[in-house]
Amino acid sequence: MLKSLIARAVKVLGYELRPKDSRATLEGALRHARRMGVAPATVFDVGAGFGAFTVACAPVFPEADYHLIEPLVEFEAALARLSARLERALVHKVAAAAQSGRVTLHVHDDLVGSSLLTECEGPAVDGAAREVAARTVDEIAGEAKARPPFLLKA
């Protein structure tokens, strides 16, 4: 009774209450994957940004090595702090792309919406073009001698 009353009150405010282990949350989905036997030895966090995925993933898969791939210099300090906290994390200051070299990254004001892709709405919402270094995930994995199985967040 109390739970449904609270849920209705929260819903009026535009929110939902879900069980902590709900697969509707990132953390819940990761814990569910672990229960189902997923056990990556290496996690690639492509477009790591502030490292939110790695922060959610590391407690679920603490034995994995983490490769945080992020080309934006604006995220360097946050990722450096995160990799200092996680002994098995390595930051790669490049974009992940189909081939190595230089690519155009479309940098959005919020930074986290930045992409190698353009927006379907057209150039007015693509963000500022910035040339960045790019590597393939295969090359990063090979040079790091990454151990399978892999979990790739892109």
Short mmCIF file of N, CA and C in Angstrom, two decimals:
data_model
loop_
_atom_site.label_atom_id
_atom_site.label_comp_id
_atom_site.label_asym_id
_atom_site.label_seq_id
_atom_site.Cartn_x
_atom_site.Cartn_y
_atom_site.Cartn_z
N MET A 1 0.82 -1.19 0.00
CA MET A 1 0.00 0.00 0.00
C MET A 1 0.86 1.26 0.00
N LEU A 2 1.81 1.33 0.94
CA LEU A 2 2.67 2.50 1.03
C LEU A 2 3.52 2.64 -0.22
N LYS A 3 4.04 1.50 -0.71
CA LYS A 3 4.88 1.53 -1.91
C LYS A 3 4.10 2.09 -3.10
N SER A 4 2.86 1.66 -3.30
CA SER A 4 2.08 2.14 -4.45
C SER A 4 1.71 3.61 -4.27
N LEU A 5 1.49 4.05 -3.05
CA LEU A 5 1.19 5.46 -2.79
C LEU A 5 2.39 6.34 -3.14
N ILE A 6 3.57 5.91 -2.72
CA ILE A 6 4.81 6.64 -3.03
C ILE A 6 5.04 6.64 -4.54
N ALA A 7 4.85 5.49 -5.18
CA ALA A 7 5.06 5.38 -6.63
C ALA A 7 4.14 6.34 -7.38
N ARG A 8 2.88 6.42 -6.97
CA ARG A 8 1.93 7.34 -7.64
C ARG A 8 2.34 8.80 -7.41
N ALA A 9 2.76 9.12 -6.20
CA ALA A 9 3.17 10.49 -5.89
C ALA A 9 4.39 10.89 -6.71
N VAL A 10 5.33 9.99 -6.85
CA VAL A 10 6.53 10.26 -7.63
C VAL A 10 6.19 10.38 -9.11
N LYS A 11 5.25 9.55 -9.58
CA LYS A 11 4.85 9.58 -10.99
C LYS A 11 4.23 10.93 -11.36
N VAL A 12 3.48 11.52 -10.44
CA VAL A 12 2.90 12.85 -10.68
C VAL A 12 4.01 13.88 -10.94
N LEU A 13 5.15 13.68 -10.32
CA LEU A 13 6.29 14.59 -10.51
C LEU A 13 7.09 14.28 -11.77
N GLY A 14 6.67 13.24 -12.50
CA GLY A 14 7.36 12.90 -13.74
C GLY A 14 8.48 11.89 -13.60
N TYR A 15 8.51 11.16 -12.50
CA TYR A 15 9.55 10.17 -12.26
C TYR A 15 8.94 8.79 -12.08
N GLU A 16 9.79 7.77 -12.05
CA GLU A 16 9.36 6.41 -11.80
C GLU A 16 10.24 5.81 -10.72
N LEU A 17 9.66 4.96 -9.92
CA LEU A 17 10.43 4.17 -8.96
C LEU A 17 10.60 2.77 -9.51
N ARG A 18 11.81 2.26 -9.44
CA ARG A 18 12.07 0.90 -9.92
C ARG A 18 12.91 0.18 -8.88
N PRO A 19 12.78 -1.13 -8.82
CA PRO A 19 13.65 -1.89 -7.91
C PRO A 19 15.12 -1.67 -8.26
N LYS A 20 15.95 -1.70 -7.27
CA LYS A 20 17.39 -1.45 -7.46
C LYS A 20 17.99 -2.38 -8.50
N ASP A 21 17.58 -3.62 -8.53
CA ASP A 21 18.14 -4.58 -9.48
C ASP A 21 17.37 -4.65 -10.79
N SER A 22 16.57 -3.64 -11.08
CA SER A 22 15.79 -3.63 -12.31
C SER A 22 16.71 -3.59 -13.52
N ARG A 23 16.37 -4.39 -14.53
CA ARG A 23 17.16 -4.37 -15.77
C ARG A 23 16.92 -3.09 -16.56
N ALA A 24 16.02 -2.23 -16.07
CA ALA A 24 15.75 -0.95 -16.74
C ALA A 24 16.81 0.09 -16.40
N THR A 25 17.72 -0.22 -15.49
CA THR A 25 18.82 0.69 -15.17
C THR A 25 20.12 0.09 -15.69
N LEU A 26 21.11 0.91 -15.92
CA LEU A 26 22.40 0.41 -16.38
C LEU A 26 23.00 -0.56 -15.37
N GLU A 27 23.00 -0.16 -14.12
CA GLU A 27 23.58 -1.02 -13.09
C GLU A 27 22.85 -2.35 -13.00
N GLY A 28 21.52 -2.29 -13.05
CA GLY A 28 20.73 -3.51 -13.00
C GLY A 28 20.98 -4.41 -14.19
N ALA A 29 21.09 -3.81 -15.38
CA ALA A 29 21.36 -4.59 -16.59
C ALA A 29 22.73 -5.25 -16.51
N LEU A 30 23.72 -4.54 -15.98
CA LEU A 30 25.06 -5.12 -15.83
C LEU A 30 25.05 -6.27 -14.82
N ARG A 31 24.36 -6.08 -13.69
CA ARG A 31 24.28 -7.16 -12.70
C ARG A 31 23.55 -8.37 -13.27
N HIS A 32 22.50 -8.12 -14.05
CA HIS A 32 21.77 -9.21 -14.69
C HIS A 32 22.69 -9.97 -15.66
N ALA A 33 23.46 -9.22 -16.45
CA ALA A 33 24.39 -9.86 -17.38
C ALA A 33 25.37 -10.75 -16.62
N ARG A 34 25.85 -10.27 -15.49
CA ARG A 34 26.78 -11.06 -14.67
C ARG A 34 26.10 -12.35 -14.19
N ARG A 35 24.87 -12.22 -13.70
CA ARG A 35 24.14 -13.41 -13.24
C ARG A 35 23.92 -14.41 -14.38
N MET A 36 23.83 -13.92 -15.60
CA MET A 36 23.61 -14.78 -16.76
C MET A 36 24.92 -15.37 -17.30
N GLY A 37 26.04 -15.06 -16.65
CA GLY A 37 27.30 -15.67 -17.04
C GLY A 37 28.25 -14.78 -17.81
N VAL A 38 27.87 -13.54 -18.07
CA VAL A 38 28.78 -12.61 -18.76
C VAL A 38 29.91 -12.27 -17.79
N ALA A 39 31.14 -12.46 -18.25
CA ALA A 39 32.30 -12.20 -17.41
C ALA A 39 33.45 -11.71 -18.29
N PRO A 40 33.41 -10.44 -18.70
CA PRO A 40 34.46 -9.93 -19.58
C PRO A 40 35.80 -9.83 -18.86
N ALA A 41 36.85 -10.13 -19.59
CA ALA A 41 38.20 -9.92 -19.08
C ALA A 41 38.65 -8.50 -19.41
N THR A 42 38.07 -7.92 -20.47
CA THR A 42 38.42 -6.58 -20.91
C THR A 42 37.16 -5.83 -21.30
N VAL A 43 37.06 -4.59 -20.81
CA VAL A 43 35.94 -3.71 -21.15
C VAL A 43 36.47 -2.51 -21.91
N PHE A 44 35.87 -2.23 -23.06
CA PHE A 44 36.20 -1.04 -23.85
C PHE A 44 35.06 -0.05 -23.69
N ASP A 45 35.36 1.10 -23.10
CA ASP A 45 34.38 2.18 -22.91
C ASP A 45 34.66 3.21 -24.00
N VAL A 46 34.01 3.03 -25.16
CA VAL A 46 34.23 3.91 -26.31
C VAL A 46 33.38 5.15 -26.14
N GLY A 47 34.01 6.33 -26.27
CA GLY A 47 33.31 7.57 -25.99
C GLY A 47 33.10 7.70 -24.50
N ALA A 48 34.16 7.50 -23.73
CA ALA A 48 34.06 7.39 -22.28
C ALA A 48 33.52 8.64 -21.60
N GLY A 49 33.72 9.81 -22.18
CA GLY A 49 33.25 11.04 -21.55
C GLY A 49 33.81 11.18 -20.15
N PHE A 50 32.91 11.31 -19.18
CA PHE A 50 33.33 11.42 -17.78
C PHE A 50 33.64 10.05 -17.16
N GLY A 51 33.36 8.96 -17.88
CA GLY A 51 33.63 7.62 -17.38
C GLY A 51 32.47 6.99 -16.64
N ALA A 52 31.25 7.48 -16.85
CA ALA A 52 30.08 6.99 -16.12
C ALA A 52 29.86 5.49 -16.34
N PHE A 53 30.04 5.01 -17.57
CA PHE A 53 29.84 3.58 -17.82
C PHE A 53 30.86 2.76 -17.03
N THR A 54 32.10 3.16 -17.06
CA THR A 54 33.14 2.44 -16.34
C THR A 54 32.86 2.45 -14.84
N VAL A 55 32.41 3.58 -14.32
CA VAL A 55 32.08 3.68 -12.89
C VAL A 55 30.97 2.69 -12.54
N ALA A 56 29.98 2.53 -13.41
CA ALA A 56 28.89 1.58 -13.17
C ALA A 56 29.35 0.14 -13.36
N CYS A 57 30.23 -0.09 -14.30
CA CYS A 57 30.65 -1.43 -14.68
C CYS A 57 31.70 -2.03 -13.73
N ALA A 58 32.61 -1.22 -13.26
CA ALA A 58 33.74 -1.72 -12.47
C ALA A 58 33.33 -2.50 -11.21
N PRO A 59 32.32 -2.07 -10.46
CA PRO A 59 31.94 -2.88 -9.29
C PRO A 59 31.32 -4.23 -9.67
N VAL A 60 30.73 -4.31 -10.85
CA VAL A 60 30.09 -5.55 -11.30
C VAL A 60 31.13 -6.50 -11.87
N PHE A 61 32.11 -5.95 -12.58
CA PHE A 61 33.19 -6.75 -13.18
C PHE A 61 34.54 -6.23 -12.68
N PRO A 62 34.83 -6.39 -11.39
CA PRO A 62 36.06 -5.80 -10.83
C PRO A 62 37.35 -6.43 -11.34
N GLU A 63 37.26 -7.66 -11.87
CA GLU A 63 38.46 -8.34 -12.34
C GLU A 63 38.84 -7.95 -13.77
N ALA A 64 38.00 -7.17 -14.44
CA ALA A 64 38.24 -6.81 -15.85
C ALA A 64 39.25 -5.66 -15.95
N ASP A 65 39.93 -5.62 -17.09
CA ASP A 65 40.76 -4.47 -17.46
C ASP A 65 39.85 -3.50 -18.20
N TYR A 66 40.06 -2.21 -18.00
CA TYR A 66 39.21 -1.18 -18.60
C TYR A 66 40.04 -0.28 -19.51
N HIS A 67 39.53 -0.09 -20.73
CA HIS A 67 40.14 0.81 -21.70
C HIS A 67 39.13 1.90 -22.01
N LEU A 68 39.41 3.11 -21.54
CA LEU A 68 38.53 4.25 -21.72
C LEU A 68 39.01 5.03 -22.94
N ILE A 69 38.21 5.04 -23.98
CA ILE A 69 38.60 5.65 -25.26
C ILE A 69 37.83 6.95 -25.41
N GLU A 70 38.54 8.08 -25.39
CA GLU A 70 37.89 9.40 -25.43
C GLU A 70 38.82 10.43 -26.04
N PRO A 71 38.40 11.07 -27.15
CA PRO A 71 39.27 12.05 -27.81
C PRO A 71 39.18 13.47 -27.27
N LEU A 72 38.15 13.81 -26.52
CA LEU A 72 37.97 15.21 -26.10
C LEU A 72 38.86 15.57 -24.92
N VAL A 73 39.68 16.60 -25.10
CA VAL A 73 40.57 17.05 -24.04
C VAL A 73 39.79 17.54 -22.82
N GLU A 74 38.55 17.97 -23.04
CA GLU A 74 37.73 18.45 -21.93
C GLU A 74 37.46 17.38 -20.88
N PHE A 75 37.60 16.12 -21.25
CA PHE A 75 37.35 15.01 -20.31
C PHE A 75 38.63 14.46 -19.69
N GLU A 76 39.80 14.97 -20.09
CA GLU A 76 41.07 14.40 -19.63
C GLU A 76 41.20 14.36 -18.12
N ALA A 77 40.88 15.45 -17.44
CA ALA A 77 41.07 15.51 -15.98
C ALA A 77 40.17 14.49 -15.28
N ALA A 78 38.92 14.41 -15.68
CA ALA A 78 37.99 13.45 -15.06
C ALA A 78 38.45 12.01 -15.29
N LEU A 79 38.91 11.72 -16.50
CA LEU A 79 39.36 10.36 -16.80
C LEU A 79 40.67 10.04 -16.10
N ALA A 80 41.53 11.03 -15.93
CA ALA A 80 42.78 10.81 -15.19
C ALA A 80 42.48 10.46 -13.74
N ARG A 81 41.52 11.17 -13.14
CA ARG A 81 41.14 10.86 -11.75
C ARG A 81 40.55 9.46 -11.65
N LEU A 82 39.70 9.11 -12.62
CA LEU A 82 39.08 7.78 -12.62
C LEU A 82 40.13 6.68 -12.79
N SER A 83 41.04 6.86 -13.73
CA SER A 83 42.05 5.82 -13.96
C SER A 83 43.02 5.72 -12.79
N ALA A 84 43.19 6.79 -12.03
CA ALA A 84 44.02 6.73 -10.83
C ALA A 84 43.33 5.91 -9.74
N ARG A 85 41.99 5.97 -9.70
CA ARG A 85 41.22 5.20 -8.72
C ARG A 85 41.10 3.73 -9.09
N LEU A 86 41.00 3.45 -10.40
CA LEU A 86 40.84 2.08 -10.87
C LEU A 86 42.18 1.59 -11.40
N GLU A 87 42.80 0.75 -10.64
CA GLU A 87 44.14 0.25 -10.98
C GLU A 87 44.20 -0.40 -12.36
N ARG A 88 43.10 -0.96 -12.83
CA ARG A 88 43.09 -1.70 -14.10
C ARG A 88 42.53 -0.87 -15.25
N ALA A 89 42.54 0.45 -15.12
CA ALA A 89 41.98 1.32 -16.17
C ALA A 89 43.09 2.06 -16.90
N LEU A 90 42.93 2.15 -18.22
CA LEU A 90 43.88 2.87 -19.07
C LEU A 90 43.09 3.78 -20.00
N VAL A 91 43.51 5.04 -20.08
CA VAL A 91 42.82 6.02 -20.93
C VAL A 91 43.55 6.12 -22.26
N HIS A 92 42.78 6.10 -23.34
CA HIS A 92 43.30 6.28 -24.69
C HIS A 92 42.70 7.58 -25.22
N LYS A 93 43.55 8.58 -25.49
CA LYS A 93 43.08 9.91 -25.89
C LYS A 93 42.91 10.00 -27.40
N VAL A 94 42.03 9.15 -27.92
CA VAL A 94 41.74 9.08 -29.35
C VAL A 94 40.27 8.77 -29.54
N ALA A 95 39.80 8.96 -30.77
CA ALA A 95 38.46 8.51 -31.14
C ALA A 95 38.58 7.08 -31.64
N ALA A 96 37.55 6.29 -31.43
CA ALA A 96 37.49 4.96 -32.02
C ALA A 96 36.86 5.11 -33.40
N ALA A 97 37.53 4.58 -34.41
CA ALA A 97 37.04 4.74 -35.78
C ALA A 97 37.35 3.48 -36.59
N ALA A 98 36.82 3.44 -37.79
CA ALA A 98 37.00 2.28 -38.67
C ALA A 98 38.44 2.14 -39.14
N GLN A 99 39.17 3.26 -39.16
CA GLN A 99 40.59 3.20 -39.50
C GLN A 99 41.34 4.27 -38.73
N SER A 100 42.62 4.03 -38.51
CA SER A 100 43.44 4.98 -37.76
C SER A 100 43.77 6.18 -38.62
N GLY A 101 44.05 7.28 -37.95
CA GLY A 101 44.41 8.52 -38.64
C GLY A 101 43.79 9.70 -37.93
N ARG A 102 43.27 10.63 -38.74
CA ARG A 102 42.60 11.82 -38.22
C ARG A 102 41.14 11.77 -38.69
N VAL A 103 40.24 12.17 -37.81
CA VAL A 103 38.81 12.20 -38.15
C VAL A 103 38.22 13.51 -37.65
N THR A 104 37.05 13.84 -38.19
CA THR A 104 36.33 15.02 -37.74
C THR A 104 35.31 14.61 -36.69
N LEU A 105 35.47 15.18 -35.52
CA LEU A 105 34.52 14.95 -34.43
C LEU A 105 33.61 16.17 -34.36
N HIS A 106 32.32 15.95 -34.26
CA HIS A 106 31.34 17.03 -34.16
C HIS A 106 31.08 17.25 -32.67
N VAL A 107 31.64 18.33 -32.13
CA VAL A 107 31.61 18.59 -30.69
C VAL A 107 30.40 19.44 -30.34
N HIS A 108 29.54 18.89 -29.51
CA HIS A 108 28.33 19.58 -29.07
C HIS A 108 28.62 20.38 -27.80
N ASP A 109 27.79 21.37 -27.54
CA ASP A 109 27.98 22.21 -26.35
C ASP A 109 28.00 21.39 -25.07
N ASP A 110 27.18 20.35 -25.00
CA ASP A 110 27.14 19.52 -23.79
C ASP A 110 28.27 18.50 -23.74
N LEU A 111 29.09 18.45 -24.75
CA LEU A 111 30.24 17.54 -24.90
C LEU A 111 29.83 16.08 -25.02
N VAL A 112 28.93 15.59 -24.16
CA VAL A 112 28.60 14.17 -24.17
C VAL A 112 27.82 13.75 -25.41
N GLY A 113 27.25 14.70 -26.14
CA GLY A 113 26.54 14.37 -27.37
C GLY A 113 27.44 14.41 -28.59
N SER A 114 28.72 14.62 -28.40
CA SER A 114 29.66 14.71 -29.52
C SER A 114 29.78 13.38 -30.24
N SER A 115 30.04 13.46 -31.56
CA SER A 115 30.02 12.23 -32.35
C SER A 115 30.82 12.41 -33.64
N LEU A 116 31.27 11.28 -34.17
CA LEU A 116 31.86 11.29 -35.51
C LEU A 116 30.77 11.42 -36.57
N LEU A 117 29.54 11.14 -36.17
CA LEU A 117 28.41 11.18 -37.09
C LEU A 117 27.78 12.56 -37.10
N THR A 118 27.10 12.89 -38.20
CA THR A 118 26.37 14.14 -38.26
C THR A 118 24.92 13.88 -37.86
N GLU A 119 24.24 14.94 -37.49
CA GLU A 119 22.85 14.83 -37.05
C GLU A 119 21.91 14.81 -38.26
N CYS A 120 20.81 14.10 -38.13
CA CYS A 120 19.84 14.02 -39.23
C CYS A 120 19.14 15.36 -39.45
N GLU A 121 19.15 16.23 -38.44
CA GLU A 121 18.51 17.53 -38.57
C GLU A 121 19.32 18.51 -39.43
N GLY A 122 20.57 18.16 -39.69
CA GLY A 122 21.40 18.98 -40.57
C GLY A 122 22.53 19.69 -39.86
N PRO A 123 23.34 20.43 -40.63
CA PRO A 123 24.56 21.07 -40.12
C PRO A 123 24.34 22.03 -38.96
N ALA A 124 23.17 22.64 -38.86
CA ALA A 124 22.93 23.61 -37.80
C ALA A 124 23.03 22.99 -36.41
N VAL A 125 22.84 21.68 -36.30
CA VAL A 125 22.89 21.01 -35.00
C VAL A 125 24.02 19.98 -34.90
N ASP A 126 24.93 19.99 -35.86
CA ASP A 126 26.04 19.02 -35.87
C ASP A 126 27.08 19.27 -34.79
N GLY A 127 27.19 20.49 -34.30
CA GLY A 127 28.25 20.83 -33.37
C GLY A 127 29.46 21.34 -34.11
N ALA A 128 30.43 21.81 -33.36
CA ALA A 128 31.65 22.38 -33.94
C ALA A 128 32.58 21.27 -34.40
N ALA A 129 33.05 21.38 -35.63
CA ALA A 129 33.97 20.36 -36.18
C ALA A 129 35.34 20.50 -35.53
N ARG A 130 35.89 19.37 -35.11
CA ARG A 130 37.23 19.35 -34.52
C ARG A 130 37.96 18.12 -35.04
N GLU A 131 39.17 18.30 -35.53
CA GLU A 131 39.98 17.19 -35.98
C GLU A 131 40.65 16.53 -34.77
N VAL A 132 40.53 15.21 -34.69
CA VAL A 132 41.12 14.47 -33.58
C VAL A 132 41.81 13.21 -34.12
N ALA A 133 42.70 12.68 -33.33
CA ALA A 133 43.36 11.41 -33.66
C ALA A 133 42.36 10.27 -33.51
N ALA A 134 42.52 9.26 -34.34
CA ALA A 134 41.63 8.10 -34.30
C ALA A 134 42.43 6.81 -34.38
N ARG A 135 41.92 5.78 -33.70
CA ARG A 135 42.50 4.44 -33.74
C ARG A 135 41.36 3.45 -33.85
N THR A 136 41.66 2.27 -34.34
CA THR A 136 40.64 1.22 -34.32
C THR A 136 40.70 0.53 -32.96
N VAL A 137 39.58 0.01 -32.52
CA VAL A 137 39.54 -0.73 -31.26
C VAL A 137 40.43 -1.96 -31.37
N ASP A 138 40.47 -2.58 -32.55
CA ASP A 138 41.34 -3.75 -32.74
C ASP A 138 42.80 -3.39 -32.49
N GLU A 139 43.24 -2.23 -32.96
CA GLU A 139 44.63 -1.82 -32.74
C GLU A 139 44.89 -1.56 -31.26
N ILE A 140 43.97 -0.88 -30.61
CA ILE A 140 44.13 -0.62 -29.17
C ILE A 140 44.19 -1.94 -28.41
N ALA A 141 43.31 -2.86 -28.74
CA ALA A 141 43.29 -4.17 -28.07
C ALA A 141 44.58 -4.92 -28.31
N GLY A 142 45.06 -4.91 -29.55
CA GLY A 142 46.29 -5.63 -29.87
C GLY A 142 47.50 -5.07 -29.15
N GLU A 143 47.64 -3.75 -29.16
CA GLU A 143 48.79 -3.13 -28.50
C GLU A 143 48.76 -3.33 -26.99
N ALA A 144 47.55 -3.36 -26.42
CA ALA A 144 47.41 -3.54 -24.98
C ALA A 144 47.43 -5.02 -24.58
N LYS A 145 47.50 -5.90 -25.59
CA LYS A 145 47.42 -7.34 -25.31
C LYS A 145 46.16 -7.65 -24.48
N ALA A 146 45.05 -7.04 -24.91
CA ALA A 146 43.78 -7.19 -24.20
C ALA A 146 43.33 -8.65 -24.23
N ARG A 147 42.79 -9.10 -23.12
CA ARG A 147 42.36 -10.49 -22.95
C ARG A 147 40.87 -10.62 -23.25
N PRO A 148 40.47 -11.59 -24.08
CA PRO A 148 39.05 -11.84 -24.26
C PRO A 148 38.52 -12.64 -23.06
N PRO A 149 37.23 -12.69 -22.89
CA PRO A 149 36.19 -12.08 -23.71
C PRO A 149 36.09 -10.56 -23.45
N PHE A 150 35.57 -9.87 -24.47
CA PHE A 150 35.48 -8.43 -24.45
C PHE A 150 34.05 -7.97 -24.22
N LEU A 151 33.91 -6.82 -23.55
CA LEU A 151 32.65 -6.11 -23.46
C LEU A 151 32.91 -4.74 -24.07
N LEU A 152 32.14 -4.38 -25.09
CA LEU A 152 32.33 -3.12 -25.80
C LEU A 152 31.13 -2.23 -25.59
N LYS A 153 31.34 -1.06 -24.99
CA LYS A 153 30.31 -0.05 -24.88
C LYS A 153 30.64 1.03 -25.90
N ALA A 154 29.73 1.29 -26.80
CA ALA A 154 29.98 2.33 -27.81
C ALA A 154 28.84 3.32 -27.83
#
